[in-house]
Amino acid sequence: TLRADHFSSYGYPRQTSPNMDRIAENGIIFENAIAPSSWTQPVHASLLTGRYPHEHGADNARLDSKYPTIAEQLLNLGYRTGAFSANYDVFNVMDGFGRGFIHFEDHYQSIRNLATNSFYGRFIEFYILHRLFDMPYRFDRRLAEDINQSALRWIDQSSDHPFFIMINYYDVHAPYIPSQPYRSMFSEKLEPGGKISTDWGMDQIYTGLTREEIQDEIDSYDGAIAYVDDQIQRLLSALEQRRLIDNTVIVVLSDHGESFGEHNLLEHHNSLYREIIRVPLIIRLPGNEAGGVRIETPVSLVSLAATLMELAGGEGEGVFPYPS
C-alpha cells in the first residue's frame, strides 16, 4: 500500500525511507512504475504470471493454472522458492498463489488464525475486542519483523541452491498504527492516525474526515513506511552477515498506492488515479551494477516476471510475453 511519492528517494520531503534510499543509490530506480490494478490480489497475480488482470482473471477470483508463474520457472532452474505473506486474506495458498513455491507461509493455518476465522472467533474479535474494547486491527496481524524471522529461518535450512523469496509486508496498510517510536515520528501527537481501516469492513473508506484528521493519517502512514524501511534493512543486514547479499538481486516494490483525500477519496479500492497506481520500484543488482541509474520511461509491474527470468539466465520469452 505504498505510493511512490511518499518514498524519500522519489522526492518526498520527509525522510521516510533512508535505508531504501541507499539501495536506490546503488541500484536502478524506476520513476514511473505503474501497477496493473488498485488492490492486492490482481497485482500479486500479475507479478507472478507476468500477465494483466484481464488475462489471468484473478480479480476477486482464484488464480488458476492457465499461466505459469515466475516461481515455477525459477524452481525449474534449480532455485529454492519461498513466499512469506502478512496479507493472508488475499495473498495465500487457498487463492492459488502457491504454485511453484516449495514453501508458502501465509499463516492461514496457524492456531491463532484458525481460531479467529471460526464463527465464534470472528464474533468475539469484532463485537467484543473491536466494538467493546476498541481493538484497532485484526487480532492475527503479522508484523514485518515476524515475517523477516520466518524468511531467515527458511533461508538457513539449506545452502545447496540459490533462492527466490517473495515477501509481502502489511504494515503500511490501513489502519496505519505502527508501534512507537514510528507512529509519532512525523507528528507532534502521541498517537496520530487509526481512523481509516478496512479490517472491519469497507464502509470507512468513504467516511468523511477533516483535513486535520487526514493529516494525522498521513503522519502515521509515513511512520509505518519508516518502520518497514528499517525492517527491510534488518533483513538485508542478516543476508550480509550470511555472505549472501553480494550474490542476490534485490527488488523493492509496492503492489499499489493509497489515497489521502485526493479526488475526495480514501484508501485504494475505488479508483485508478496516479496516487493509486504509481508505485516505487527499485532493483539492485549484484556488484551494484548500473548503480544510481534513474529511469523515467513508464514501466509496468507486469514486466517484472520477464525481468527476473532474464536476470536469472532463463528463457522467459513466450512464457512471460511482456518485455523485460
Short mmCIF file of C-alpha atoms in Angstrom, two decimals:
data_model
loop_
_atom_site.label_atom_id
_atom_site.label_comp_id
_atom_site.label_asym_id
_atom_site.label_seq_id
_atom_site.Cartn_x
_atom_site.Cartn_y
_atom_site.Cartn_z
CA THR A 1 0.00 0.00 0.00
CA LEU A 2 3.00 2.27 -0.58
CA ARG A 3 2.55 5.16 -3.01
CA ALA A 4 5.76 6.21 -4.72
CA ASP A 5 5.59 9.87 -3.78
CA HIS A 6 5.88 9.03 -0.06
CA PHE A 7 9.30 7.43 -0.55
CA SER A 8 12.05 9.97 0.11
CA SER A 9 14.05 8.58 -2.82
CA TYR A 10 11.14 9.70 -5.03
CA GLY A 11 11.34 13.27 -3.79
CA TYR A 12 9.19 13.16 -0.65
CA PRO A 13 10.47 15.86 1.76
CA ARG A 14 10.16 13.60 4.81
CA GLN A 15 12.93 11.05 5.34
CA THR A 16 10.61 8.04 5.39
CA SER A 17 12.97 5.59 3.67
CA PRO A 18 16.66 6.32 4.33
CA ASN A 19 17.64 2.65 4.04
CA MET A 20 15.83 2.12 0.75
CA ASP A 21 17.32 5.39 -0.48
CA ARG A 22 20.78 3.82 -0.07
CA ILE A 23 19.63 0.79 -2.06
CA ALA A 24 18.34 3.15 -4.74
CA GLU A 25 21.71 4.95 -4.84
CA ASN A 26 23.37 1.61 -5.62
CA GLY A 27 20.60 0.31 -7.84
CA ILE A 28 18.13 1.20 -10.55
CA ILE A 29 15.14 3.33 -9.62
CA PHE A 30 12.11 3.43 -11.90
CA GLU A 31 10.45 6.84 -11.67
CA ASN A 32 7.16 5.78 -13.24
CA ALA A 33 6.40 2.18 -12.33
CA ILE A 34 2.69 1.50 -12.80
CA ALA A 35 0.67 -1.19 -11.02
CA PRO A 36 -1.84 -3.09 -13.19
CA SER A 37 -4.63 -2.70 -10.64
CA SER A 38 -5.54 -0.83 -7.48
CA TRP A 39 -5.56 -3.68 -4.98
CA THR A 40 -3.54 -6.64 -3.79
CA GLN A 41 -4.98 -9.79 -5.35
CA PRO A 42 -4.84 -8.95 -9.08
CA VAL A 43 -1.47 -7.19 -8.74
CA HIS A 44 0.14 -10.15 -6.99
CA ALA A 45 -1.25 -12.43 -9.69
CA SER A 46 0.30 -10.13 -12.32
CA LEU A 47 3.65 -10.12 -10.50
CA LEU A 48 3.74 -13.91 -10.54
CA THR A 49 2.34 -14.62 -14.02
CA GLY A 50 3.61 -11.62 -15.95
CA ARG A 51 0.07 -11.06 -17.24
CA TYR A 52 -2.50 -8.31 -16.91
CA PRO A 53 -5.64 -8.85 -14.78
CA HIS A 54 -7.87 -9.24 -17.84
CA GLU A 55 -5.66 -12.19 -18.83
CA HIS A 56 -5.12 -14.06 -15.56
CA GLY A 57 -8.61 -13.28 -14.19
CA ALA A 58 -7.59 -13.27 -10.52
CA ASP A 59 -9.63 -10.21 -9.60
CA ASN A 60 -11.99 -11.32 -6.84
CA ALA A 61 -11.36 -14.83 -8.16
CA ARG A 62 -8.83 -17.58 -7.51
CA LEU A 63 -5.63 -17.61 -9.58
CA ASP A 64 -5.97 -20.68 -11.79
CA SER A 65 -3.23 -22.67 -13.54
CA LYS A 66 -3.74 -21.18 -17.01
CA TYR A 67 -0.42 -19.35 -16.97
CA PRO A 68 2.90 -20.43 -15.43
CA THR A 69 4.34 -18.38 -12.57
CA ILE A 70 7.82 -16.96 -12.04
CA ALA A 71 8.13 -19.25 -9.02
CA GLU A 72 7.52 -22.32 -11.21
CA GLN A 73 10.05 -21.15 -13.78
CA LEU A 74 12.75 -20.45 -11.21
CA LEU A 75 12.02 -23.76 -9.49
CA ASN A 76 12.72 -25.46 -12.83
CA LEU A 77 16.04 -23.59 -12.96
CA GLY A 78 17.06 -25.11 -9.61
CA TYR A 79 16.01 -22.36 -7.23
CA ARG A 80 14.55 -22.92 -3.80
CA THR A 81 11.34 -20.90 -3.80
CA GLY A 82 9.64 -19.43 -0.75
CA ALA A 83 6.84 -16.93 -0.11
CA PHE A 84 6.03 -15.17 3.16
CA SER A 85 2.77 -13.28 3.36
CA ALA A 86 1.41 -10.97 6.04
CA ASN A 87 -1.70 -10.38 3.91
CA TYR A 88 -3.00 -13.92 4.23
CA ASP A 89 -6.59 -12.86 3.49
CA VAL A 90 -5.65 -12.28 -0.15
CA PHE A 91 -2.10 -13.46 -0.88
CA ASN A 92 -2.35 -17.10 0.20
CA VAL A 93 -2.23 -20.69 -0.99
CA MET A 94 -6.01 -21.03 -0.86
CA ASP A 95 -6.40 -18.39 -3.57
CA GLY A 96 -3.96 -20.14 -5.93
CA PHE A 97 -0.73 -18.27 -5.22
CA GLY A 98 1.23 -21.30 -4.01
CA ARG A 99 2.12 -22.72 -7.43
CA GLY A 100 5.87 -23.09 -7.77
CA PHE A 101 6.69 -22.27 -4.16
CA ILE A 102 8.32 -25.07 -2.19
CA HIS A 103 7.37 -23.19 0.96
CA PHE A 104 4.48 -20.73 1.24
CA GLU A 105 3.93 -19.27 4.68
CA ASP A 106 0.63 -17.42 4.76
CA HIS A 107 -0.15 -18.07 8.44
CA TYR A 108 -3.59 -19.17 7.32
CA GLN A 109 -3.38 -22.48 9.15
CA SER A 110 -1.91 -21.19 12.40
CA ILE A 111 -3.85 -21.98 15.57
CA ARG A 112 -4.47 -18.29 16.18
CA ASN A 113 -5.75 -17.79 12.65
CA LEU A 114 -7.97 -20.88 12.76
CA ALA A 115 -9.49 -19.61 15.99
CA THR A 116 -10.23 -16.12 14.71
CA ASN A 117 -11.58 -17.40 11.38
CA SER A 118 -14.24 -19.52 13.08
CA PHE A 119 -17.75 -18.07 13.52
CA TYR A 120 -17.29 -17.59 17.27
CA GLY A 121 -13.76 -16.27 16.76
CA ARG A 122 -14.98 -13.60 14.35
CA PHE A 123 -17.86 -12.74 16.69
CA ILE A 124 -15.54 -12.28 19.68
CA GLU A 125 -12.94 -10.39 17.63
CA PHE A 126 -15.44 -7.92 16.09
CA TYR A 127 -18.17 -7.43 18.66
CA ILE A 128 -16.13 -7.74 21.85
CA LEU A 129 -12.49 -6.91 21.12
CA HIS A 130 -13.18 -4.29 18.44
CA ARG A 131 -16.56 -2.79 19.29
CA LEU A 132 -16.31 -3.04 23.08
CA PHE A 133 -12.57 -2.60 23.68
CA ASP A 134 -11.74 -0.63 20.51
CA MET A 135 -9.11 -3.07 19.20
CA PRO A 136 -7.83 -1.21 16.11
CA TYR A 137 -6.90 -4.11 13.81
CA ARG A 138 -7.37 -7.83 13.36
CA PHE A 139 -6.05 -9.99 16.17
CA ASP A 140 -3.75 -12.05 13.97
CA ARG A 141 -2.00 -9.27 12.05
CA ARG A 142 1.66 -10.17 11.41
CA LEU A 143 4.41 -7.58 11.67
CA ALA A 144 7.38 -7.18 9.34
CA GLU A 145 9.82 -8.34 12.00
CA ASP A 146 7.91 -11.64 12.31
CA ILE A 147 7.94 -12.12 8.53
CA ASN A 148 11.70 -11.49 8.47
CA GLN A 149 12.35 -14.13 11.13
CA SER A 150 10.32 -16.68 9.18
CA ALA A 151 12.15 -15.89 5.94
CA LEU A 152 15.60 -16.12 7.54
CA ARG A 153 14.75 -19.43 9.23
CA TRP A 154 13.80 -20.83 5.85
CA ILE A 155 16.94 -19.49 4.16
CA ASP A 156 19.10 -21.11 6.83
CA GLN A 157 17.59 -24.55 6.23
CA SER A 158 19.68 -25.09 3.09
CA SER A 159 22.60 -23.56 1.24
CA ASP A 160 22.76 -26.04 -1.65
CA HIS A 161 20.67 -23.99 -4.08
CA PRO A 162 20.06 -20.34 -4.94
CA PHE A 163 16.80 -19.00 -3.55
CA PHE A 164 13.89 -16.89 -4.73
CA ILE A 165 11.88 -15.26 -1.97
CA MET A 166 8.73 -13.17 -2.26
CA ILE A 167 7.85 -11.24 0.90
CA ASN A 168 4.58 -9.39 1.41
CA TYR A 169 4.70 -6.84 4.22
CA TYR A 170 1.41 -5.43 5.51
CA ASP A 171 2.44 -2.74 7.98
CA VAL A 172 1.84 0.22 5.64
CA HIS A 173 -1.74 -0.97 5.05
CA ALA A 174 -4.62 0.67 6.94
CA PRO A 175 -5.11 1.02 9.82
CA TYR A 176 -1.87 2.99 9.99
CA ILE A 177 -0.86 2.38 13.58
CA PRO A 178 2.78 1.29 13.73
CA SER A 179 4.38 0.83 17.13
CA GLN A 180 6.34 3.65 18.73
CA PRO A 181 8.53 5.48 18.03
CA TYR A 182 7.32 5.18 14.44
CA ARG A 183 3.70 6.19 14.97
CA SER A 184 4.56 9.66 16.22
CA MET A 185 7.82 10.03 14.28
CA PHE A 186 6.34 12.64 11.94
CA SER A 187 3.71 14.10 14.26
CA GLU A 188 3.56 16.20 17.39
CA LYS A 189 0.71 13.99 18.58
CA LEU A 190 1.39 10.85 20.59
CA GLU A 191 -0.96 8.57 18.64
CA PRO A 192 -1.98 10.02 15.28
CA GLY A 193 -3.97 8.03 12.73
CA GLY A 194 -6.05 4.92 13.20
CA LYS A 195 -9.35 6.27 11.86
CA ILE A 196 -9.08 4.60 8.43
CA SER A 197 -9.37 0.81 8.45
CA THR A 198 -10.70 -1.94 6.20
CA ASP A 199 -10.09 -4.67 8.77
CA TRP A 200 -13.72 -4.30 9.86
CA GLY A 201 -15.39 -3.61 6.51
CA MET A 202 -15.24 -1.26 3.54
CA ASP A 203 -17.57 1.49 4.78
CA GLN A 204 -14.80 3.57 6.39
CA ILE A 205 -13.05 4.38 3.12
CA TYR A 206 -15.92 6.71 2.27
CA THR A 207 -16.20 8.26 5.74
CA GLY A 208 -15.58 11.98 5.67
CA LEU A 209 -12.55 13.15 7.63
CA THR A 210 -11.41 16.68 8.33
CA ARG A 211 -8.20 17.97 6.81
CA GLU A 212 -6.53 17.68 10.22
CA GLU A 213 -7.69 14.08 10.63
CA ILE A 214 -6.38 13.18 7.18
CA GLN A 215 -3.03 14.75 8.07
CA ASP A 216 -2.95 12.59 11.20
CA GLU A 217 -3.48 9.53 8.99
CA ILE A 218 -0.67 10.64 6.68
CA ASP A 219 1.68 11.22 9.62
CA SER A 220 1.10 7.73 10.94
CA TYR A 221 1.26 6.21 7.43
CA ASP A 222 4.67 7.80 6.95
CA GLY A 223 5.76 6.35 10.28
CA ALA A 224 4.68 2.90 9.07
CA ILE A 225 6.84 3.36 5.98
CA ALA A 226 9.82 4.20 8.21
CA TYR A 227 9.16 1.04 10.23
CA VAL A 228 9.12 -1.21 7.16
CA ASP A 229 12.18 0.60 5.81
CA ASP A 230 14.07 -0.34 8.99
CA GLN A 231 12.84 -3.92 8.84
CA ILE A 232 13.91 -4.39 5.22
CA GLN A 233 17.35 -3.10 6.17
CA ARG A 234 17.50 -5.61 9.03
CA LEU A 235 16.66 -8.39 6.60
CA LEU A 236 19.38 -7.25 4.20
CA SER A 237 21.88 -6.93 7.05
CA ALA A 238 21.11 -10.52 8.03
CA LEU A 239 21.76 -11.60 4.44
CA GLU A 240 25.04 -9.69 4.50
CA GLN A 241 26.07 -11.49 7.70
CA ARG A 242 25.40 -14.76 5.88
CA ARG A 243 27.56 -13.57 2.95
CA LEU A 244 24.60 -13.75 0.59
CA ILE A 245 23.96 -10.11 -0.19
CA ASP A 246 26.60 -9.73 -2.93
CA ASN A 247 25.07 -12.53 -4.97
CA THR A 248 21.44 -11.53 -4.55
CA VAL A 249 19.17 -9.44 -6.75
CA ILE A 250 17.03 -7.19 -4.54
CA VAL A 251 13.71 -5.84 -5.77
CA VAL A 252 11.76 -3.37 -3.62
CA LEU A 253 8.29 -2.52 -4.83
CA SER A 254 4.69 -1.95 -3.81
CA ASP A 255 1.53 -3.55 -5.17
CA HIS A 256 -0.47 -0.29 -5.18
CA GLY A 257 -0.66 3.14 -3.59
CA GLU A 258 -3.16 4.93 -1.38
CA SER A 259 -5.48 7.97 -1.45
CA PHE A 260 -5.49 10.60 1.28
CA GLY A 261 -8.32 12.86 0.23
CA GLU A 262 -7.23 13.39 -3.37
CA HIS A 263 -10.34 13.36 -5.56
CA ASN A 264 -12.28 13.22 -2.27
CA LEU A 265 -11.28 9.57 -1.81
CA LEU A 266 -9.54 7.49 0.85
CA GLU A 267 -7.80 4.08 0.66
CA HIS A 268 -7.31 2.32 -2.70
CA HIS A 269 -10.22 0.08 -3.72
CA ASN A 270 -12.14 2.77 -5.51
CA SER A 271 -10.13 4.43 -8.27
CA LEU A 272 -7.18 4.23 -10.68
CA TYR A 273 -5.75 7.69 -10.08
CA ARG A 274 -2.00 8.22 -10.15
CA GLU A 275 -1.62 8.15 -6.36
CA ILE A 276 -3.09 4.64 -6.50
CA ILE A 277 -1.17 3.05 -9.38
CA ARG A 278 2.23 4.79 -9.35
CA VAL A 279 4.42 2.69 -7.06
CA PRO A 280 8.09 2.53 -6.10
CA LEU A 281 10.25 0.05 -7.99
CA ILE A 282 13.94 -0.30 -7.12
CA ILE A 283 16.20 -3.08 -8.40
CA ARG A 284 19.68 -3.56 -7.00
CA LEU A 285 21.91 -5.91 -8.98
CA PRO A 286 24.89 -7.86 -7.61
CA GLY A 287 28.01 -5.75 -7.55
CA ASN A 288 25.82 -2.63 -7.69
CA GLU A 289 25.81 -2.87 -11.48
CA ALA A 290 24.09 0.16 -13.08
CA GLY A 291 24.03 1.76 -9.64
CA GLY A 292 22.45 5.17 -9.43
CA VAL A 293 20.52 4.89 -12.69
CA ARG A 294 17.08 6.55 -12.72
CA ILE A 295 14.67 5.52 -15.48
CA GLU A 296 11.84 7.91 -16.33
CA THR A 297 10.24 5.74 -19.03
CA PRO A 298 6.94 4.31 -17.74
CA VAL A 299 7.11 0.58 -16.97
CA SER A 300 4.51 -1.90 -15.76
CA LEU A 301 4.88 -4.29 -12.84
CA VAL A 302 3.60 -6.91 -15.29
CA SER A 303 7.10 -6.94 -16.81
CA LEU A 304 8.82 -7.90 -13.56
CA ALA A 305 8.50 -11.67 -14.13
CA ALA A 306 10.26 -11.40 -17.50
CA THR A 307 12.90 -9.17 -15.91
CA LEU A 308 13.65 -11.70 -13.17
CA MET A 309 13.87 -14.54 -15.68
CA GLU A 310 16.37 -12.54 -17.72
CA LEU A 311 18.47 -11.80 -14.63
CA ALA A 312 18.40 -15.48 -13.66
CA GLY A 313 19.61 -16.51 -17.11
CA GLY A 314 16.42 -18.35 -18.02
CA GLU A 315 14.31 -18.23 -21.15
CA GLY A 316 11.28 -16.10 -20.39
CA GLU A 317 10.25 -15.34 -23.96
CA GLY A 318 6.87 -16.85 -24.68
CA VAL A 319 6.29 -17.71 -21.03
CA PHE A 320 6.17 -14.05 -19.97
CA PRO A 321 5.15 -12.12 -23.06
CA TYR A 322 5.77 -8.53 -21.99
CA PRO A 323 9.30 -7.12 -22.41
CA SER A 324 11.81 -7.10 -19.57
#
